XYZ file of C-alpha atoms in Angstrom:
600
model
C 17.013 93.201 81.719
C 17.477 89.142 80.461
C 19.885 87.050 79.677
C 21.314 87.234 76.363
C 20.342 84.115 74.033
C 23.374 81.565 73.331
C 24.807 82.883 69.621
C 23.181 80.827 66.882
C 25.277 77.948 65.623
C 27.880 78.658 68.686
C 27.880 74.900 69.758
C 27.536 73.224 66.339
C 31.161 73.705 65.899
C 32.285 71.699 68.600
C 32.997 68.626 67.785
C 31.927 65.144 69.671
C 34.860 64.789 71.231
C 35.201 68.353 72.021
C 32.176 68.399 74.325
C 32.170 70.556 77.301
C 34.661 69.302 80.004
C 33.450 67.961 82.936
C 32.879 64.727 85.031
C 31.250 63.069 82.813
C 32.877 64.080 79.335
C 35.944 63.647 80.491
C 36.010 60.233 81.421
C 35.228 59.629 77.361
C 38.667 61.797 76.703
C 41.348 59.452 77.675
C 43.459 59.076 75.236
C 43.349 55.362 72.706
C 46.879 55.033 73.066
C 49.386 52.332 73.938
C 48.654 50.355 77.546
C 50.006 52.907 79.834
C 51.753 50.006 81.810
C 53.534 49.554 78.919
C 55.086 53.047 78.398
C 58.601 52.710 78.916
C 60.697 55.461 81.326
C 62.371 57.750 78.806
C 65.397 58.999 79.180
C 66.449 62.939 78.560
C 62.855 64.024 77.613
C 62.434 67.931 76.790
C 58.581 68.592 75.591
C 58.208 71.033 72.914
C 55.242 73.294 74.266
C 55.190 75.992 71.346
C 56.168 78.906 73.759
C 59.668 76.788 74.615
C 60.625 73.301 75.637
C 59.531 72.370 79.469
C 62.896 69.913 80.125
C 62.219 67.173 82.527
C 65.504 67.134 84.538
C 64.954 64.225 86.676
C 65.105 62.180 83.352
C 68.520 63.423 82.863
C 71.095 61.391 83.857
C 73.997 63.958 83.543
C 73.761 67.806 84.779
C 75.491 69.122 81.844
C 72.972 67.831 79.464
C 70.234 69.453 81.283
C 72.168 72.578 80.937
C 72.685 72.472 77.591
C 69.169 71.895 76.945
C 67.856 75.113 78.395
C 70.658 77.045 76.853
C 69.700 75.580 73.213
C 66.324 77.961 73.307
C 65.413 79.016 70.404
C 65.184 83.048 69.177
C 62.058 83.842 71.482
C 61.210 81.452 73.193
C 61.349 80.159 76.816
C 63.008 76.579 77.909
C 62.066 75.501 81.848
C 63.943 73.021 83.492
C 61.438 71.332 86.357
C 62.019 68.701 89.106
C 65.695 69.654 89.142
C 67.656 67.373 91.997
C 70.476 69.291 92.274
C 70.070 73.111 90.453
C 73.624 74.465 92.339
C 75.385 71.735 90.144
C 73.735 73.096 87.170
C 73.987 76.153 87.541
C 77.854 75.660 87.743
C 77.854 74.109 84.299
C 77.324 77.411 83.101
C 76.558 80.738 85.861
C 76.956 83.306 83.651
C 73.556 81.470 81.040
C 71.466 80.168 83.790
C 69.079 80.889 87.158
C 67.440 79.408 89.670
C 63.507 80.905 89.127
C 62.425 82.422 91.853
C 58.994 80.159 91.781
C 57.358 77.871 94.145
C 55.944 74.575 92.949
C 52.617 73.421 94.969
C 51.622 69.732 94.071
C 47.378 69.047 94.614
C 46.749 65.089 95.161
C 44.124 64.043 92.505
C 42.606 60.831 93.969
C 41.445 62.786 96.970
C 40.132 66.401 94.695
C 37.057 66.917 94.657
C 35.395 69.556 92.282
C 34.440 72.905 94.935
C 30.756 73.606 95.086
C 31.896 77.175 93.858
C 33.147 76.673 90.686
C 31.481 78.694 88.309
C 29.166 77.495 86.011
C 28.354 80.420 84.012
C 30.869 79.083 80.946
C 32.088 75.786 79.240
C 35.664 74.497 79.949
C 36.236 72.330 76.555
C 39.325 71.487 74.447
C 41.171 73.609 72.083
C 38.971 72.140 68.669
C 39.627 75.354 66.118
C 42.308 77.387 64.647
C 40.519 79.962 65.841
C 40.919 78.626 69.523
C 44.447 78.737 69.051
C 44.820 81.625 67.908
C 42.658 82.755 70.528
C 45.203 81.159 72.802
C 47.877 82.975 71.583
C 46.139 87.017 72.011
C 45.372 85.602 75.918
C 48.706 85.057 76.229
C 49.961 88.546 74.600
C 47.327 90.361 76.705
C 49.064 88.588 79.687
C 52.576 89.663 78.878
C 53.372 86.238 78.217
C 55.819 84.266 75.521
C 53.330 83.744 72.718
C 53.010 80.239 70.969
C 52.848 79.446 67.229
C 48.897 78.675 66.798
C 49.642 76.735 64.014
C 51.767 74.167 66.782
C 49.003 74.483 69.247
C 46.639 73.172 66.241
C 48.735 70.659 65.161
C 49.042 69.190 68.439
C 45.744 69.103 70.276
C 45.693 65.301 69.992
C 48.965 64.867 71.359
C 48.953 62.105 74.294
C 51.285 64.363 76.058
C 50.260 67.575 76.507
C 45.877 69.108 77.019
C 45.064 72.351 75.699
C 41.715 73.423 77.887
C 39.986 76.349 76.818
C 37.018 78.262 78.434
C 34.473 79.762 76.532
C 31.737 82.375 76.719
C 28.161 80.354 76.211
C 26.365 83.439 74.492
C 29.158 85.474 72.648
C 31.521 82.179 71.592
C 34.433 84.488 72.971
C 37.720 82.444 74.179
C 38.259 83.775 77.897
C 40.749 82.076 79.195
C 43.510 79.311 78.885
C 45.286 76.149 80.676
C 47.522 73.726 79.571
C 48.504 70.221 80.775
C 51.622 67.524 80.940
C 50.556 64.090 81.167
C 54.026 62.837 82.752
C 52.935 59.241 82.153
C 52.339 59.446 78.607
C 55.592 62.304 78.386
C 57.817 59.694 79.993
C 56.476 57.028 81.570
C 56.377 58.212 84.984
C 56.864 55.745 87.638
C 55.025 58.409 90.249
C 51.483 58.510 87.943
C 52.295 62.530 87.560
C 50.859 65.447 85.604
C 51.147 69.388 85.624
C 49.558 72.530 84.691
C 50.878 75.416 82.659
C 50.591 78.487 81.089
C 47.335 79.253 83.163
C 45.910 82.819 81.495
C 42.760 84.822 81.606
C 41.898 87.132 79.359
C 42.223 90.377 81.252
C 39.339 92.272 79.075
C 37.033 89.032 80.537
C 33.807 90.301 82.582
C 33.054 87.062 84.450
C 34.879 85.718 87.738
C 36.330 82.634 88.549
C 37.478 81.638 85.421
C 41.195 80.639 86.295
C 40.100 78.421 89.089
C 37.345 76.732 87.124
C 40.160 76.056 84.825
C 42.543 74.591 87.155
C 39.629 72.334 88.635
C 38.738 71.249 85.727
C 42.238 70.372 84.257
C 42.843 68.277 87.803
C 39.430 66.785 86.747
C 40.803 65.612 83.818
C 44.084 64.450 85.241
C 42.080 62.324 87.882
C 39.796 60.149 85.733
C 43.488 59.620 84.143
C 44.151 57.843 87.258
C 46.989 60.521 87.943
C 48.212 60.577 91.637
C 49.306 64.003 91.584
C 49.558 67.621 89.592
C 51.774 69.923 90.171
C 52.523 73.456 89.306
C 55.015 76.412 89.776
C 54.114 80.321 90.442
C 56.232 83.460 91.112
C 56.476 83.620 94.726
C 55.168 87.041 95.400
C 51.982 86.151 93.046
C 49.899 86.472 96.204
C 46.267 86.174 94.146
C 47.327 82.865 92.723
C 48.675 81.374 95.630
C 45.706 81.695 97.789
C 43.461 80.372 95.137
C 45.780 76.626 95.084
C 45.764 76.833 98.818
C 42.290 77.138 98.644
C 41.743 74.245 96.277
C 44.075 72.071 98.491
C 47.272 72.467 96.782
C 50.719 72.395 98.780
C 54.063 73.423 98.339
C 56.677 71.196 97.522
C 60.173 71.082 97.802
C 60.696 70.859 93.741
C 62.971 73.840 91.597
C 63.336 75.283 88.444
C 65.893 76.357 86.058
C 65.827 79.114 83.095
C 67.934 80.825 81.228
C 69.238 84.321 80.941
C 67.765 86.186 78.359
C 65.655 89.271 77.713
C 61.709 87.831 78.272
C 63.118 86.977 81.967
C 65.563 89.387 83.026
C 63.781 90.792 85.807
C 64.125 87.560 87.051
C 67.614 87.065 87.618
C 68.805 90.912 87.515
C 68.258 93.479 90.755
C 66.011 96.409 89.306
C 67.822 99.013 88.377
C 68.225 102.305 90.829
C 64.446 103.665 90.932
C 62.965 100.986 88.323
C 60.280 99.238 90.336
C 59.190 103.121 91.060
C 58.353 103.679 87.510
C 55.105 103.038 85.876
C 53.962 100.560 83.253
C 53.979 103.400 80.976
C 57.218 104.320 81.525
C 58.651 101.030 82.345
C 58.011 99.396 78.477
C 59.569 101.867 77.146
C 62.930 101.794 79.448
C 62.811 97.922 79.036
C 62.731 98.368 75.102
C 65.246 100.702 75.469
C 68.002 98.965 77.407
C 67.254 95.881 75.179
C 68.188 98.198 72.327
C 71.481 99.001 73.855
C 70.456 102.280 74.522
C 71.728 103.838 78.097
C 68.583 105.087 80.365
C 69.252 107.115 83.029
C 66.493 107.336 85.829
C 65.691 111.280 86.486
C 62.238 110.595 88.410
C 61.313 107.748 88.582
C 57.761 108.425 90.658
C 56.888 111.059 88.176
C 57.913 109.085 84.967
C 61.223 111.113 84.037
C 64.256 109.594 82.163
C 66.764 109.948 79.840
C 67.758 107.441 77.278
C 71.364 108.144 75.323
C 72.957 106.434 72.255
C 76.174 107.964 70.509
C 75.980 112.004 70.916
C 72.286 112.006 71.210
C 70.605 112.536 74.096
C 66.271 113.072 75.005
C 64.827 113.515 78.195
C 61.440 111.796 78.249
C 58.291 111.184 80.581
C 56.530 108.261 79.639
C 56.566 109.006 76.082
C 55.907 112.605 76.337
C 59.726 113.869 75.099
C 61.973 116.684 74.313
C 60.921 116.504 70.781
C 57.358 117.524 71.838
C 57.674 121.190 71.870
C 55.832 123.088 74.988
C 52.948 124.703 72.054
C 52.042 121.252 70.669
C 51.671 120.193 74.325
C 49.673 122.880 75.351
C 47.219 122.445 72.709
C 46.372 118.530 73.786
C 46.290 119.881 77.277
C 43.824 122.571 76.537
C 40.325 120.456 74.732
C 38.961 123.855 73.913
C 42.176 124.754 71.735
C 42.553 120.972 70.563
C 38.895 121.135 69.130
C 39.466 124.659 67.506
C 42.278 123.412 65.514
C 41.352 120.373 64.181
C 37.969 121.621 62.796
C 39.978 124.689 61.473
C 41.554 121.769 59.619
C 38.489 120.033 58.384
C 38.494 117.186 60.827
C 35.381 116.254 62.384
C 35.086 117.252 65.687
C 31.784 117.595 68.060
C 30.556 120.435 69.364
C 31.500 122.083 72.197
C 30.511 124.687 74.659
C 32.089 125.851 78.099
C 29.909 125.579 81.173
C 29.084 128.635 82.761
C 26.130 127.505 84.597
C 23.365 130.035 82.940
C 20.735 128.919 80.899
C 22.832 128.281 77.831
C 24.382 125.079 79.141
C 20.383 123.736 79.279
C 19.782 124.708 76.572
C 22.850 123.535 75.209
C 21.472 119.976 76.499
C 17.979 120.781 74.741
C 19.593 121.024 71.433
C 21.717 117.789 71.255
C 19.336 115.497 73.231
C 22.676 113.988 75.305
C 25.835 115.620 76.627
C 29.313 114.939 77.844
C 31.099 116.613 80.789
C 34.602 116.811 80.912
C 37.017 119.251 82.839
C 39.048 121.249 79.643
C 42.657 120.198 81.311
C 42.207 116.250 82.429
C 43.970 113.321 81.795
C 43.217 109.256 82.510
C 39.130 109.447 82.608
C 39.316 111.920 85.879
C 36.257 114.291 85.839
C 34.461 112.662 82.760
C 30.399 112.356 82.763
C 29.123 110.764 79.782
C 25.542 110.245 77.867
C 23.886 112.816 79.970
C 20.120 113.539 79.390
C 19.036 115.381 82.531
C 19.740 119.245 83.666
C 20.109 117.967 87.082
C 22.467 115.316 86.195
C 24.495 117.676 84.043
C 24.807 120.271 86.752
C 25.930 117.563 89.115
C 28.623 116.279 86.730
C 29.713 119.733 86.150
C 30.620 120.311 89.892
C 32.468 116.917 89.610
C 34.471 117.856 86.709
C 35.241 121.684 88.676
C 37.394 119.557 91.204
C 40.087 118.579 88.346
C 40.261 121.977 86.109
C 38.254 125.717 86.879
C 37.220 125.269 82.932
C 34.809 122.793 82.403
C 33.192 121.896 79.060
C 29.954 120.660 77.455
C 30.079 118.389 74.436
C 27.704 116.840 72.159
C 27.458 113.334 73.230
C 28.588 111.203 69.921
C 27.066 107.648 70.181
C 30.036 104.935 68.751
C 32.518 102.868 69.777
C 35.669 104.362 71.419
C 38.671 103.976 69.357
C 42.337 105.548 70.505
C 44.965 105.472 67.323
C 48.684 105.742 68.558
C 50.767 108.590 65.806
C 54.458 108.430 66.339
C 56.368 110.261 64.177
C 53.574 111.020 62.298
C 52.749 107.186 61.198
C 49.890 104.871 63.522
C 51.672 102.788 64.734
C 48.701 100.996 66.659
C 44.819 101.394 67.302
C 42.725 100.020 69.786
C 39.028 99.660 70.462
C 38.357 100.566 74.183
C 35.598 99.606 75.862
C 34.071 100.578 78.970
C 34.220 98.116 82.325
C 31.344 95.371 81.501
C 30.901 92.430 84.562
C 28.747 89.400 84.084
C 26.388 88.052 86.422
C 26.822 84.901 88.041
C 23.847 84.096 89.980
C 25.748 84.392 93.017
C 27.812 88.002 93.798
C 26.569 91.155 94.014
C 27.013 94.049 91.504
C 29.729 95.393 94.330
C 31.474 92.130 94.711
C 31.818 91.892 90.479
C 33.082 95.235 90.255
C 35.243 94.434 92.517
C 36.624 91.047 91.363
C 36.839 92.887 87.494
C 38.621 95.270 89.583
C 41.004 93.821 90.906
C 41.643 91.123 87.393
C 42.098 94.448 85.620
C 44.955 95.918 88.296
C 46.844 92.357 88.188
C 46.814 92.410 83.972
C 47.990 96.390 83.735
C 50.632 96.270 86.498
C 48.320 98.440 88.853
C 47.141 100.929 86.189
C 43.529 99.609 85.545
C 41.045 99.510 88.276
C 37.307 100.317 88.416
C 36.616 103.406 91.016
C 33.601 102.974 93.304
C 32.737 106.431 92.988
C 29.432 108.410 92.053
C 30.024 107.775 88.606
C 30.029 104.392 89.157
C 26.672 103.971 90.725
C 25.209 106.615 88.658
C 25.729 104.295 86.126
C 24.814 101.094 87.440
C 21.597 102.844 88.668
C 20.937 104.231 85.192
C 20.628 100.275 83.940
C 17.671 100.069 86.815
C 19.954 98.450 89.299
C 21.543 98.843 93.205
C 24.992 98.345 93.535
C 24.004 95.135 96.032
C 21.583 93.576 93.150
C 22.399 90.444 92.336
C 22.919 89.970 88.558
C 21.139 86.868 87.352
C 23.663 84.465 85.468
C 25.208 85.911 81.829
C 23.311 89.423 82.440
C 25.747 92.187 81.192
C 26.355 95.504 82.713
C 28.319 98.142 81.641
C 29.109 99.932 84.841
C 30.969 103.071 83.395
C 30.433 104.595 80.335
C 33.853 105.671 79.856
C 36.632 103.452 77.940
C 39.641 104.768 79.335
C 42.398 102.372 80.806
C 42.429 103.774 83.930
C 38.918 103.614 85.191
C 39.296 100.187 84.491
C 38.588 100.004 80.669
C 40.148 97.322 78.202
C 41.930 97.589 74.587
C 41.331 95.515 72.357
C 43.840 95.908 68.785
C 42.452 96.837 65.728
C 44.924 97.969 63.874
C 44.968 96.117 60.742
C 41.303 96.486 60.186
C 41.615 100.498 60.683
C 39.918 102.265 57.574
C 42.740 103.934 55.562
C 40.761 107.610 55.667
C 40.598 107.013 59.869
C 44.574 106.862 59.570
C 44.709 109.946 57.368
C 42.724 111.466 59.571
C 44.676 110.945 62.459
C 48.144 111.805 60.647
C 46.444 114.840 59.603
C 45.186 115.764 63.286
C 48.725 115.091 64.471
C 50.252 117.407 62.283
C 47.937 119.778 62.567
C 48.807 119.432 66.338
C 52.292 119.840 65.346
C 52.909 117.047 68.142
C 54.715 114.344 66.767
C 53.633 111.232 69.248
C 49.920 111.754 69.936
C 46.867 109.411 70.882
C 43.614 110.720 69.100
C 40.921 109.336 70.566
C 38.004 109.063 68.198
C 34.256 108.044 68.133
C 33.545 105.604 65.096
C 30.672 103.202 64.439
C 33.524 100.808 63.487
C 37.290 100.931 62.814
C 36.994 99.613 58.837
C 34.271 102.071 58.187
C 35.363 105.765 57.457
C 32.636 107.832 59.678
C 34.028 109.574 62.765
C 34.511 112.358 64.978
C 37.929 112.987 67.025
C 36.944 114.112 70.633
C 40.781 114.346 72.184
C 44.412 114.245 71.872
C 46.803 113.160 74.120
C 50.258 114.667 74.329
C 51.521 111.450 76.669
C 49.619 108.062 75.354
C 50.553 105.440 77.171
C 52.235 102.874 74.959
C 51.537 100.112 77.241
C 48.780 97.247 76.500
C 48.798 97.867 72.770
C 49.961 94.433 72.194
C 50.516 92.434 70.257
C 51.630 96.144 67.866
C 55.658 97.532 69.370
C 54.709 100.409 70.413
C 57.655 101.329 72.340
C 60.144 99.699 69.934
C 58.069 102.381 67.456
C 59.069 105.830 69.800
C 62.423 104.321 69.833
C 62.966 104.191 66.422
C 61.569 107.856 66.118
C 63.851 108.632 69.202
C 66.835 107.286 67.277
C 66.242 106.003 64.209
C 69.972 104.752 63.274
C 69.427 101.839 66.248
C 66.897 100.302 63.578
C 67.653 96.961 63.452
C 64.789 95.290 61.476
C 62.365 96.466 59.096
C 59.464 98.700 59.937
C 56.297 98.525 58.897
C 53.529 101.136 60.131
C 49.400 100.544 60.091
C 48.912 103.080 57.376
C 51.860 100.977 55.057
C 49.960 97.236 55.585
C 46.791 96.372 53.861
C 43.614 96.806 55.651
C 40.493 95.448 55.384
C 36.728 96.901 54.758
């Protein structure tokens, strides 16, 4: 296996001053401004940062003024008040609007950093230079959980003395994999203390490489220093564990230095004790509780380990798990549960399905194999990946996976392996409502780690970005497929090599989604309204096989009576099962894949 060859033309777009980021580019980036000895102290300055205003209280003369500053945030946004003096005084200007976030703020000293000999290499940090970039940006952020920002804003100001919008960027596929942004406090407000900060620090969660947040941090402190900036600072949640020992490990330290928000919906778990059972529930069932009490609607915790609730508005009442609900009658469910009955029915209704045999361990199943070149093994009643064996070509191997798929379900099927790219389509109420290309675990050698020491480093990227729910299993299936590519799981991948080290998409074995809803090929959404109803299950994931989402070619392999509505951003999922749930708490209009134009 080689490296893949940098994309044609992926450099030419970068513009002079736009060059790769490092010691010594950057010393060509500062800014052809005013003398900086001659930028006056401002008074009262609150920076406009797209995704809210960052309010520098210590400019503030009067406490009440920083308060009402972070209360005048805008409809979905986020203001942060940092270097607050005094935060009990202003928090008394208004208790009821305000809190004191529960972040530390670490401070690294520039003159003495020094870039670590461990900063990767295997991508260019550069400045935002494209729409594109920002709009980039903004999907990192959504992937992240985090307030988006207006690309257009982003674009507009990526000259701005004030504020540095670092990208970094995959040398071979031109992808955007991760973010930082910077405050020049000099230029901001004439800083007597030479300061600067870093914000909004993302990674792309889907990214296969490691190391990318710290490169970006080093190389935004890079930047800062050849500014002559003394210091940077930066604030993170205090049980952010991961983060924290990478800025102790580049030589940051905590300060004593807080932080004020205000109350409001993107930060109430913040400032509000979880609910009774909350922090047992998972992501699944959490968005949809969140969207719910936002709503107004009451949830009532019934299980909170198992995913049980029930949400209540006016007389009506539903008793959910995750978003498997009393409106899902115990038939509909049994036919998801059951693949054998799930692919009778929808090729009794003219859907294309793949064919399918159940292992009985005579001579069949080989031949079975014989016929179709390439199997899949799956147990018939499984959920979340567990038991799945995929692109199979050997009797051996097939027999193997077969005794591996046994230890989740007794019934254990054979199915034509369909080559394509693995798309799940969300049906609520018999609409999409969102569809996502998943792809299988991919890391990216560095030169440096093992195959092991990727995996786990994806791993563990994956867990922090899906609340726990994605990780990568070390298992057999693992290393059979790692050994497949010609490889042991303690090679060491030479730098931008690619392996795919499952062949399964799904979420849970540590898989990514990536939204394609509004390029979804209008006979792909009548095909999955159709398989729905022919289901007779009104909120369904259909997971099909497609050599694209805008072309119409498919096959559906499965359908999921409980599809987890997380990680479908940036499309509402759960704000879509609540409006099937109770459709008079509509408060805006709704507007469903198969309604909005696509595009071929």
């Amino acid at each position: 296996m080689t490296s893949k060859k940098p994309r044609a033309g992926s450099r030419s777009r970068v513009k002079d001053r736009d060059a790769v980021i490092g010691p010594s580019s950057l010393a060509h980036h500062r800014p052809a401004f005013a003398d900086e000895a001659d930028q006056p102290n401002r008074q009262d300055v609150a920076l406009e940062c797209g995704w809210g205003k960052l309010i520098l209280a210590h400019t503030y003369a009067q406490p009440e003024d920083v308060a009402r500053e972070v209360q005048g945030e805008r409809a979905g946004a986020r203001n942060i008040a940092i270097y607050v003096r005094d935060p009990h005084v202003i928090l008394a200007q208004a208790p009821q609007q305000l809190f004191l976030d529960p972040s530390h703020t670490f401070r690294l000293a520039l003159q003495s950093f020094a870039m670590p000999d461990d900063v990767a290499v295997a991508y260019r940090i550069r400045r935002l230079n494209s729409m594109e970039d920002a709009e980039a940006i903004n999907r990192i952020y959504l992937a992240r959980q985090m307030v988006p920002a207006d690309p257009g804003f982003l674009w507009t100001h990526r000259d701005s003395p004030n504020i540095t919008y670092l990208v970094a960027e995959d040398p071979f596929s031109g992808a955007i994999l991760g973010t930082v942004t910077g405050v020049d406090h000099v230029h901001a407000f004439g800083d007597p203390e030479g300061g600067s900060s870093l914000w909004c620090l993302a990674v792309d969660p889907g990214a296969t490489m490691p190391g990318i947040g710290q490169a970006l941090v080093c190389h935004l402190a890079e930047h800062f220093r050849l500014r002559d900036r003394a210091f940077m600072d930066l604030s993170v949640m205090h049980d952010n564990e991961q983060a924290i020992a990478l800025y102790e490990k580049l030589g940051f330290e905590r300060v004593p230095v807080f932080s004020i928000k205000r109350k409001n919906a993107i930060n109430e778990r913040l400032f509000t004790s979880p609910a009774p059972d909350d922090a047992a529930l998972n992501i699944y069932a959490r968005i949809i509780v969140n969207a719910a009490r936002r709503r107004g609607v009451d949830v009532e915790i019934l299980d909170a380990s198992a995913g049980y609730f029930r949400l209540t508005l006016g007389g009506r009442s539903v008793t959910c798990r995750e978003s498997l609900s009393e409106l899902t009658t115990a038939i509909a469910m049994s036919r998801c549960q059951d693949k054998r009955v799930t692919q009778r029915i929808l090729s009794a209704a003219g859907l294309a399905v793949p064919e399918q045999r159940e292992a009985d361990g005579s001579d069949d199943d080989v031949a079975f194999l014989q016929q179709h070149g390439a199997v899949v093994v799956k147990p018939s009643d499984g959920e979340q990946g567990q038991g799945i064996s995929v692109d199979l070509r050997d009797a051996g191997e097939m027999r193997e996976a077969i005794e591996r798929a046994r230890q989740f379900d007794s019934t254990v099927l054979i199915e034509r392996y369909c080559p394509g790219q693995d798309l799940r389509i969300v049906v609520i109420g018999y609409k999409v409502v969102a569809a996502a290309l998943r792809k299988p675990p991919v890391v990216t050698g560095d030169g440096q780690h093992s195959i092991a020491e990727l995996i786990a480093k994806l791993s563990r990227r994956r867990a922090a970005a899906t609340g726990g729910e994605s990780t990568i299993p070390m298992d057999a299936e693992t290393e059979r497929c790692v050994r497949l590519a010609g490889y042991a799981m303690d090679a060491v991948l030479d730098e931008g090599v690619e392996l795919a080290v499952r062949k399964t998409a799904n979420l849970h074995t540590g898989g990514t989604l990536h939204d394609v809803t509004h390029f979804l090929h209008p006979r792909l959404c009548a095909a999955a309204v159709d398989a729905a109803k022919a289901l007779e299950i009104p909120v369904t994931g259909l997971d099909f096989l497609v050599r694209s989402p805008a072309l119409s070619d498919y096959v559906i392999v499965e359908a999921n009576e409980r599809p987890g509505l997380a990680n479908h951003e940036p499309q509402p999922t759960a704000e879509r099962f609540l409006d099937f749930m109770f459709p008079f708490s509509i408060t805006r209009e709704t507007t469903y894949a198969q309604d909005a134009e696509t595009t071929h």
